[in-house]
């Protein structure tokens, strides 16, 4: 039997081209060939985020949490008021990080599965002089999608910067950084960007860079400080050698390949593919009689699905699913952790992956004692994909 598919909300299945790049001999980080690859990756990262050339990309060795840390460390000054749109586990992490750098944090809290509206954000911004609004595009713990476009507009009207955690959304959910006025959009390599774990990726707007340049206090992190990294990113993009800390050479090479694959497909096609496959998975799950954590289809993410276990089934069912070909994730949101599981469907996924995964879910449910007719989820998913 072949290995099971990795269908969790990151790391994901990577393309063969990306994995082959990981296995190539490692360049010197100042080899002209590597510098050219890094330069292209920086430009392509901007293109994937639909950010104009006046936006500054950063590619750092680290995980998504470093991307969050880097945004907050450089933009938050002690005493800044930060408004956190809290749609789950990762929103709270962002709140913690901002507090660590001295922010005065207020949150708009959504119950698990609920979202926050742009109007709520606009109203909250009237109540205080906020410097920054943080938003989780897709909270991986609840599968809730937020209205980044509307919230970014509200923030701009109130004169606040936006930091958007796009770790479970970038290169999958619609996002137009320049058009929507998002000041920092950030992600990690192992999610929809499609590269093994180890890179933190950010793109910052001119307004974000201006706030950072105007700081009156030093950045409280040594490694994440843009004073270290801006000259390096500018040098690599301009095809000059530079060194602050050794880049993750093979990961950057793999990133360059993956970004090219994404751009070759085209961003609108990438967004549409994720919507279509997500609709198919959600239809399959619904056909099995399983509820989902997001309370409405309109604010359910297209990168993952969070089904609730049916009566009599618990997390032990995931081992059965694995035995039938798909690795899924358990719950993450603390108060409902044991009540649901998560299916990731982002990056280089296609119709076959969705069908194989739903087939494994069906088989897993039957093995766990939940009586369903074989093929019910598959039929529903195929009806959506063929529509
Ligand atoms: C995965 C994830 C993170 C954390 O990324 P790491 O690479 O695990 O540090 C942050 N935010 C969101 C929305 C995520 O999905």
Short mmCIF file of C-alpha atoms and ligand atoms in Angstrom, two decimals:
data_model
loop_
_atom_site.label_atom_id
_atom_site.label_comp_id
_atom_site.label_asym_id
_atom_site.label_seq_id
_atom_site.Cartn_x
_atom_site.Cartn_y
_atom_site.Cartn_z
CA UNK A 1 0.00 0.00 0.00
CA UNK A 2 1.11 3.55 -0.64
CA UNK A 3 1.63 5.99 2.21
CA UNK A 4 -1.46 7.79 3.52
CA UNK A 5 -2.23 11.29 2.21
CA UNK A 6 -1.32 14.11 4.58
CA UNK A 7 -4.57 16.07 4.74
CA UNK A 8 -4.09 18.25 7.81
CA UNK A 9 -3.99 22.07 8.00
CA UNK A 10 -0.22 22.07 7.47
CA UNK A 11 2.18 20.56 6.72
CA UNK A 12 0.47 19.39 3.55
CA UNK A 13 1.24 17.29 0.48
CA UNK A 14 4.00 18.98 -1.53
CA UNK A 15 4.57 18.71 -5.27
CA UNK A 16 7.26 16.37 -6.62
CA UNK A 17 9.11 19.37 -8.09
CA UNK A 18 9.26 21.03 -4.66
CA UNK A 19 10.48 17.85 -2.96
CA UNK A 20 13.16 17.29 -5.62
CA UNK A 21 14.42 20.82 -5.06
CA UNK A 22 14.79 20.02 -1.35
CA UNK A 23 17.10 17.15 -2.31
CA UNK A 24 19.45 19.13 -4.55
CA UNK A 25 22.98 19.99 -3.40
CA UNK A 26 22.92 23.02 -1.11
CA UNK A 27 24.32 26.22 -2.59
CA UNK A 28 26.49 28.66 -0.74
CA UNK A 29 24.11 31.35 0.45
CA UNK A 30 26.23 33.87 -1.52
CA UNK A 31 26.46 31.84 -4.74
CA UNK A 32 25.23 33.98 -7.65
CA UNK A 33 22.90 31.16 -8.70
CA UNK A 34 21.29 31.11 -5.25
CA UNK A 35 21.10 34.89 -5.11
CA UNK A 36 19.16 34.84 -8.40
CA UNK A 37 16.75 32.24 -6.95
CA UNK A 38 16.24 34.27 -3.76
CA UNK A 39 15.64 37.43 -5.81
CA UNK A 40 12.94 35.71 -7.87
CA UNK A 41 11.34 34.23 -4.73
CA UNK A 42 11.02 37.71 -3.18
CA UNK A 43 9.36 39.08 -6.32
CA UNK A 44 7.10 36.07 -6.65
CA UNK A 45 6.03 36.25 -3.00
CA UNK A 46 4.79 39.79 -3.68
CA UNK A 47 2.98 38.55 -6.76
CA UNK A 48 1.27 35.72 -4.86
CA UNK A 49 0.02 38.21 -2.25
CA UNK A 50 -1.07 40.56 -5.09
CA UNK A 51 1.10 43.28 -3.54
CA UNK A 52 2.59 46.14 -5.56
CA UNK A 53 6.33 46.69 -5.97
CA UNK A 54 6.39 49.29 -3.18
CA UNK A 55 5.69 46.48 -0.67
CA UNK A 56 8.59 44.86 1.17
CA UNK A 57 8.82 41.06 1.28
CA UNK A 58 10.73 39.17 3.99
CA UNK A 59 11.72 35.50 3.78
CA UNK A 60 13.08 34.30 7.14
CA UNK A 61 14.15 30.92 8.50
CA UNK A 62 11.52 30.07 11.09
CA UNK A 63 7.91 28.95 11.39
CA UNK A 64 4.68 30.90 11.04
CA UNK A 65 4.93 31.98 14.65
CA UNK A 66 8.16 33.80 13.78
CA UNK A 67 6.29 35.64 11.02
CA UNK A 68 3.72 36.73 13.63
CA UNK A 69 6.49 37.63 16.08
CA UNK A 70 8.38 39.60 13.45
CA UNK A 71 5.31 41.66 12.48
CA UNK A 72 4.53 42.51 16.11
CA UNK A 73 8.13 43.07 17.23
CA UNK A 74 8.70 45.62 14.48
CA UNK A 75 5.34 47.40 14.45
CA UNK A 76 4.24 47.45 18.09
CA UNK A 77 5.76 50.07 20.35
CA UNK A 78 5.22 49.98 24.09
CA UNK A 79 1.89 51.61 24.90
CA UNK A 80 0.41 51.15 21.41
CA UNK A 81 -3.22 50.15 21.49
CA UNK A 82 -3.87 46.98 19.48
CA UNK A 83 -7.31 45.64 18.56
CA UNK A 84 -7.33 41.85 18.15
CA UNK A 85 -10.08 40.25 16.11
CA UNK A 86 -10.32 36.97 17.98
CA UNK A 87 -11.68 34.07 15.98
CA UNK A 88 -9.72 31.34 17.72
CA UNK A 89 -6.47 29.86 18.98
CA UNK A 90 -4.11 31.73 16.65
CA UNK A 91 -5.81 35.10 17.21
CA UNK A 92 -5.07 34.68 20.92
CA UNK A 93 -1.46 33.83 20.14
CA UNK A 94 -1.20 37.12 18.23
CA UNK A 95 -2.66 38.95 21.24
CA UNK A 96 -0.02 37.34 23.48
CA UNK A 97 2.78 38.32 21.11
CA UNK A 98 1.58 41.95 20.92
CA UNK A 99 1.39 42.12 24.73
CA UNK A 100 4.94 40.80 24.93
CA UNK A 101 6.09 43.87 22.98
CA UNK A 102 4.23 46.23 25.28
CA UNK A 103 0.90 46.67 23.50
CA UNK A 104 -2.30 47.49 25.31
CA UNK A 105 -4.52 44.82 23.80
CA UNK A 106 -8.31 44.81 23.45
CA UNK A 107 -10.09 41.94 21.71
CA UNK A 108 -13.37 41.43 19.91
CA UNK A 109 -14.11 37.83 20.84
CA UNK A 110 -16.10 35.49 18.64
CA UNK A 111 -17.56 32.30 20.13
CA UNK A 112 -16.00 29.19 18.56
CA UNK A 113 -17.37 28.84 15.04
CA UNK A 114 -18.59 32.43 14.88
CA UNK A 115 -16.87 35.27 13.07
CA UNK A 116 -16.53 39.03 13.64
CA UNK A 117 -17.99 41.49 11.12
CA UNK A 118 -16.27 44.47 9.57
CA UNK A 119 -18.97 46.65 11.19
CA UNK A 120 -18.03 45.34 14.63
CA UNK A 121 -14.41 46.23 13.91
CA UNK A 122 -15.39 49.71 12.68
CA UNK A 123 -17.46 50.26 15.84
CA UNK A 124 -14.65 49.08 18.12
CA UNK A 125 -12.19 51.37 16.36
CA UNK A 126 -14.41 54.33 17.30
CA UNK A 127 -13.89 53.51 20.96
CA UNK A 128 -10.16 54.03 21.12
CA UNK A 129 -7.07 55.32 19.39
CA UNK A 130 -5.82 52.03 17.99
CA UNK A 131 -2.48 51.85 16.19
CA UNK A 132 -2.92 48.31 14.90
CA UNK A 133 -5.69 45.80 14.16
CA UNK A 134 -4.72 42.12 14.02
CA UNK A 135 -6.84 39.68 12.04
CA UNK A 136 -6.58 35.93 11.49
CA UNK A 137 -7.63 35.33 7.88
CA UNK A 138 -8.47 31.68 8.57
CA UNK A 139 -8.29 30.51 12.14
CA UNK A 140 -7.02 26.97 11.85
CA UNK A 141 -8.57 26.00 15.18
CA UNK A 142 -12.15 26.77 14.13
CA UNK A 143 -12.09 26.84 10.33
CA UNK A 144 -13.53 30.35 10.48
CA UNK A 145 -12.81 32.76 7.60
CA UNK A 146 -12.82 36.49 8.29
CA UNK A 147 -13.75 39.42 6.04
CA UNK A 148 -10.22 40.75 5.66
CA UNK A 149 -11.23 43.14 2.89
CA UNK A 150 -13.96 44.82 4.95
CA UNK A 151 -11.90 44.92 8.13
CA UNK A 152 -8.86 46.38 6.37
CA UNK A 153 -11.08 49.11 4.96
CA UNK A 154 -12.46 49.88 8.43
CA UNK A 155 -8.94 50.00 9.86
CA UNK A 156 -7.71 52.33 7.13
CA UNK A 157 -10.65 54.69 7.74
CA UNK A 158 -9.73 54.77 11.43
CA UNK A 159 -6.03 55.33 10.70
CA UNK A 160 -4.89 51.95 12.08
CA UNK A 161 -2.50 49.49 10.47
CA UNK A 162 -3.56 45.90 9.85
CA UNK A 163 -1.52 42.78 10.53
CA UNK A 164 -3.20 39.76 8.95
CA UNK A 165 -2.19 36.22 9.92
CA UNK A 166 -2.63 34.43 6.62
CA UNK A 167 -0.79 31.28 7.69
CA UNK A 168 -3.76 29.04 6.87
CA UNK A 169 -5.01 31.19 3.99
CA UNK A 170 -2.22 32.65 1.83
CA UNK A 171 -2.13 31.24 -1.70
CA UNK A 172 -5.58 29.69 -1.23
CA UNK A 173 -8.15 32.21 0.06
CA UNK A 174 -8.75 35.34 -1.99
CA UNK A 175 -6.37 38.06 -0.83
CA UNK A 176 -5.36 41.19 -2.72
CA UNK A 177 -2.89 42.93 -0.46
CA UNK A 178 -2.51 46.26 -2.27
CA UNK A 179 -6.12 46.56 -3.40
CA UNK A 180 -7.46 45.67 0.04
CA UNK A 181 -4.91 47.81 1.90
CA UNK A 182 -3.54 45.08 4.17
CA UNK A 183 -0.37 46.41 5.84
CA UNK A 184 1.31 43.16 6.81
CA UNK A 185 0.23 39.83 5.38
CA UNK A 186 2.15 36.85 6.69
CA UNK A 187 2.32 33.09 6.31
CA UNK A 188 4.51 30.02 6.73
CA UNK A 189 5.94 27.70 4.11
CA UNK A 190 4.18 24.48 5.13
CA UNK A 191 0.62 25.59 4.50
CA UNK A 192 -0.91 26.48 1.12
CA UNK A 193 2.37 28.00 -0.09
CA UNK A 194 3.42 24.36 -0.43
CA UNK A 195 6.97 24.00 0.96
CA UNK A 196 8.15 21.88 3.92
CA UNK A 197 8.10 23.63 7.33
CA UNK A 198 10.82 26.17 8.08
CA UNK A 199 10.14 29.51 6.41
CA UNK A 200 8.36 32.57 7.80
CA UNK A 201 7.05 34.84 5.04
CA UNK A 202 5.83 38.43 5.32
CA UNK A 203 5.03 41.29 2.98
CA UNK A 204 4.82 44.79 4.48
CA UNK A 205 3.15 47.89 3.00
CA UNK A 206 4.86 51.29 2.74
CA UNK A 207 2.72 52.45 5.70
CA UNK A 208 3.94 49.55 7.82
CA UNK A 209 7.56 50.27 6.91
CA UNK A 210 6.97 53.94 7.77
CA UNK A 211 5.66 53.08 11.26
CA UNK A 212 8.69 50.85 11.79
CA UNK A 213 11.10 53.58 10.58
CA UNK A 214 9.48 56.10 12.90
CA UNK A 215 9.90 54.00 16.06
CA UNK A 216 11.11 55.82 19.12
CA UNK A 217 12.15 52.59 20.87
CA UNK A 218 14.43 49.81 19.60
CA UNK A 219 12.85 46.59 18.33
CA UNK A 220 12.70 44.18 21.28
CA UNK A 221 13.82 41.11 19.32
CA UNK A 222 17.33 40.64 17.95
CA UNK A 223 16.64 38.00 15.29
CA UNK A 224 13.29 39.39 14.09
CA UNK A 225 14.42 43.02 13.85
CA UNK A 226 13.84 44.43 10.36
CA UNK A 227 16.96 46.54 10.86
CA UNK A 228 18.86 43.28 10.40
CA UNK A 229 16.73 41.94 7.58
CA UNK A 230 15.73 44.85 5.37
CA UNK A 231 19.27 45.34 3.98
CA UNK A 232 19.52 41.60 3.35
CA UNK A 233 16.21 41.39 1.51
CA UNK A 234 17.06 44.49 -0.53
CA UNK A 235 20.45 43.04 -1.40
CA UNK A 236 19.10 39.65 -2.48
CA UNK A 237 16.34 41.22 -4.53
CA UNK A 238 18.91 43.48 -6.19
CA UNK A 239 21.07 40.39 -6.80
CA UNK A 240 23.87 41.31 -4.44
CA UNK A 241 25.45 39.09 -1.81
CA UNK A 242 24.66 39.89 1.82
CA UNK A 243 24.78 38.14 5.16
CA UNK A 244 23.10 38.56 8.51
CA UNK A 245 22.11 34.98 9.38
CA UNK A 246 22.29 31.98 7.06
CA UNK A 247 19.12 31.58 5.02
CA UNK A 248 17.45 28.16 4.81
CA UNK A 249 18.96 27.61 1.36
CA UNK A 250 17.10 24.49 0.21
CA UNK A 251 13.80 25.76 1.59
CA UNK A 252 14.24 29.01 -0.32
CA UNK A 253 15.03 27.01 -3.48
CA UNK A 254 11.89 24.93 -2.94
CA UNK A 255 9.89 28.09 -2.23
CA UNK A 256 10.98 29.58 -5.53
CA UNK A 257 9.69 26.46 -7.31
CA UNK A 258 6.39 26.45 -5.45
CA UNK A 259 5.71 30.16 -5.96
CA UNK A 260 6.33 29.68 -9.69
CA UNK A 261 3.86 26.77 -9.77
CA UNK A 262 1.26 28.88 -7.99
CA UNK A 263 1.77 31.85 -10.32
CA UNK A 264 1.71 29.61 -13.39
CA UNK A 265 -1.72 28.38 -12.31
CA UNK A 266 -2.75 32.01 -11.72
CA UNK A 267 -4.06 33.52 -8.47
CA UNK A 268 -7.71 33.68 -9.54
CA UNK A 269 -7.55 30.03 -10.63
CA UNK A 270 -5.89 29.08 -7.32
CA UNK A 271 -8.62 30.83 -5.32
CA UNK A 272 -11.36 29.23 -7.44
CA UNK A 273 -9.83 25.74 -7.14
CA UNK A 274 -9.75 26.00 -3.36
CA UNK A 275 -13.37 27.19 -3.25
CA UNK A 276 -14.48 24.34 -5.49
CA UNK A 277 -12.66 21.58 -3.62
CA UNK A 278 -13.79 22.99 -0.28
CA UNK A 279 -17.40 23.00 -1.43
CA UNK A 280 -17.01 19.36 -2.46
CA UNK A 281 -15.51 18.29 0.90
CA UNK A 282 -18.19 20.19 2.82
CA UNK A 283 -20.96 18.64 0.72
CA UNK A 284 -19.50 15.20 1.40
CA UNK A 285 -19.32 15.82 5.13
CA UNK A 286 -22.88 17.13 5.18
CA UNK A 287 -24.10 14.07 3.28
CA UNK A 288 -22.64 11.92 6.08
CA UNK A 289 -24.83 13.80 8.55
CA UNK A 290 -21.93 15.52 10.30
CA UNK A 291 -22.23 19.13 11.50
CA UNK A 292 -19.32 21.58 11.17
CA UNK A 293 -17.70 24.03 13.60
CA UNK A 294 -18.24 27.25 11.56
CA UNK A 295 -21.83 28.28 12.23
CA UNK A 296 -22.48 29.39 8.63
CA UNK A 297 -21.21 28.41 5.20
CA UNK A 298 -20.53 32.11 4.46
CA UNK A 299 -17.72 32.30 7.00
CA UNK A 300 -16.30 28.79 6.60
CA UNK A 301 -12.71 28.60 5.34
CA UNK A 302 -11.86 27.02 1.99
CA UNK A 303 -8.53 25.64 3.21
CA UNK A 304 -9.88 23.22 5.78
CA UNK A 305 -13.12 21.64 6.98
CA UNK A 306 -13.91 21.09 10.67
CA UNK A 307 -16.55 18.35 11.01
CA UNK A 308 -18.03 17.51 14.40
CA UNK A 309 -17.92 13.85 15.43
CA UNK A 310 -21.28 12.14 15.21
CA UNK A 311 -22.72 10.56 18.38
CA UNK A 312 -20.67 7.62 19.57
CA UNK A 313 -17.53 8.56 17.59
CA UNK A 314 -14.44 10.24 19.06
CA UNK A 315 -10.84 11.06 18.14
CA UNK A 316 -9.91 7.37 18.08
CA UNK A 317 -11.67 7.26 14.70
CA UNK A 318 -8.75 9.19 13.20
CA UNK A 319 -6.57 6.05 13.42
CA UNK A 320 -9.15 4.20 11.31
CA UNK A 321 -9.12 7.00 8.74
CA UNK A 322 -5.35 6.81 8.63
CA UNK A 323 -5.48 3.07 8.08
CA UNK A 324 -7.75 3.77 5.12
CA UNK A 325 -5.41 6.25 3.51
CA UNK A 326 -5.67 9.78 4.95
CA UNK A 327 -4.02 11.51 7.89
CA UNK A 328 -6.40 14.06 9.45
CA UNK A 329 -6.02 16.34 12.47
CA UNK A 330 -7.91 16.40 15.77
CA UNK A 331 -9.54 19.46 17.32
CA UNK A 332 -7.49 22.42 18.58
CA UNK A 333 -9.83 25.02 20.08
CA UNK A 334 -9.56 24.24 23.82
CA UNK A 335 -13.23 24.29 24.90
CA UNK A 336 -14.44 22.05 22.04
CA UNK A 337 -11.21 20.17 21.27
CA UNK A 338 -12.67 16.69 21.75
CA UNK A 339 -15.80 17.38 19.68
CA UNK A 340 -14.43 17.78 16.15
CA UNK A 341 -11.67 16.96 13.71
CA UNK A 342 -10.01 18.85 10.88
CA UNK A 343 -9.44 18.03 7.21
CA UNK A 344 -6.90 20.23 5.43
CA UNK A 345 -7.38 20.72 1.69
CA UNK A 346 -4.98 23.40 0.59
CA UNK A 347 -2.02 23.76 -1.74
CA UNK A 348 -1.47 21.32 -4.57
CA UNK A 349 -4.65 19.35 -3.89
CA UNK A 350 -6.98 18.07 -6.56
CA UNK A 351 -10.10 16.09 -7.15
CA UNK A 352 -8.41 12.74 -6.50
CA UNK A 353 -7.13 13.84 -3.08
CA UNK A 354 -10.60 14.97 -2.05
CA UNK A 355 -12.21 11.71 -3.13
CA UNK A 356 -9.52 9.58 -1.50
CA UNK A 357 -9.89 11.53 1.73
CA UNK A 358 -13.67 11.35 1.85
CA UNK A 359 -13.43 7.64 1.07
CA UNK A 360 -11.09 7.22 4.03
CA UNK A 361 -13.47 9.22 6.24
CA UNK A 362 -16.37 6.98 5.21
CA UNK A 363 -14.37 3.83 5.91
CA UNK A 364 -13.13 5.26 9.22
CA UNK A 365 -16.67 6.08 10.33
CA UNK A 366 -17.86 2.58 9.53
CA UNK A 367 -14.90 1.09 11.40
CA UNK A 368 -15.83 3.32 14.36
CA UNK A 369 -19.36 1.88 14.33
CA UNK A 370 -21.20 4.75 12.62
CA UNK A 371 -23.52 3.21 10.07
CA UNK A 372 -23.38 4.92 6.71
CA UNK A 373 -23.91 3.69 3.22
CA UNK A 374 -20.61 3.41 1.30
CA UNK A 375 -20.20 6.16 -1.28
CA UNK A 376 -22.60 8.70 0.22
CA UNK A 377 -19.94 11.38 0.77
CA UNK A 378 -18.21 10.56 -2.51
CA UNK A 379 -21.42 10.97 -4.48
CA UNK A 380 -22.17 14.33 -2.86
CA UNK A 381 -18.63 15.59 -3.46
CA UNK A 382 -18.63 14.45 -7.08
CA UNK A 383 -21.99 16.11 -7.69
CA UNK A 384 -20.44 19.41 -6.56
CA UNK A 385 -17.24 18.94 -8.56
CA UNK A 386 -19.13 17.98 -11.71
CA UNK A 387 -21.64 20.81 -11.44
C1 LIG B 1 -0.20 27.09 11.53
C2 LIG B 1 -0.63 28.46 11.93
C3 LIG B 1 0.19 29.31 12.69
C4 LIG B 1 1.47 28.87 13.30
O1 LIG B 1 2.43 28.52 12.38
P1 LIG B 1 3.69 27.66 12.84
O2 LIG B 1 4.41 27.43 11.57
O3 LIG B 1 3.15 26.42 13.47
O4 LIG B 1 4.44 28.48 13.82
C5 LIG B 1 -0.26 30.58 12.93
N1 LIG B 1 -1.43 31.02 12.49
C6 LIG B 1 -2.25 30.24 11.78
C7 LIG B 1 -3.55 30.78 11.31
C8 LIG B 1 -1.88 28.94 11.48
O5 LIG B 1 -2.70 28.16 10.77
#
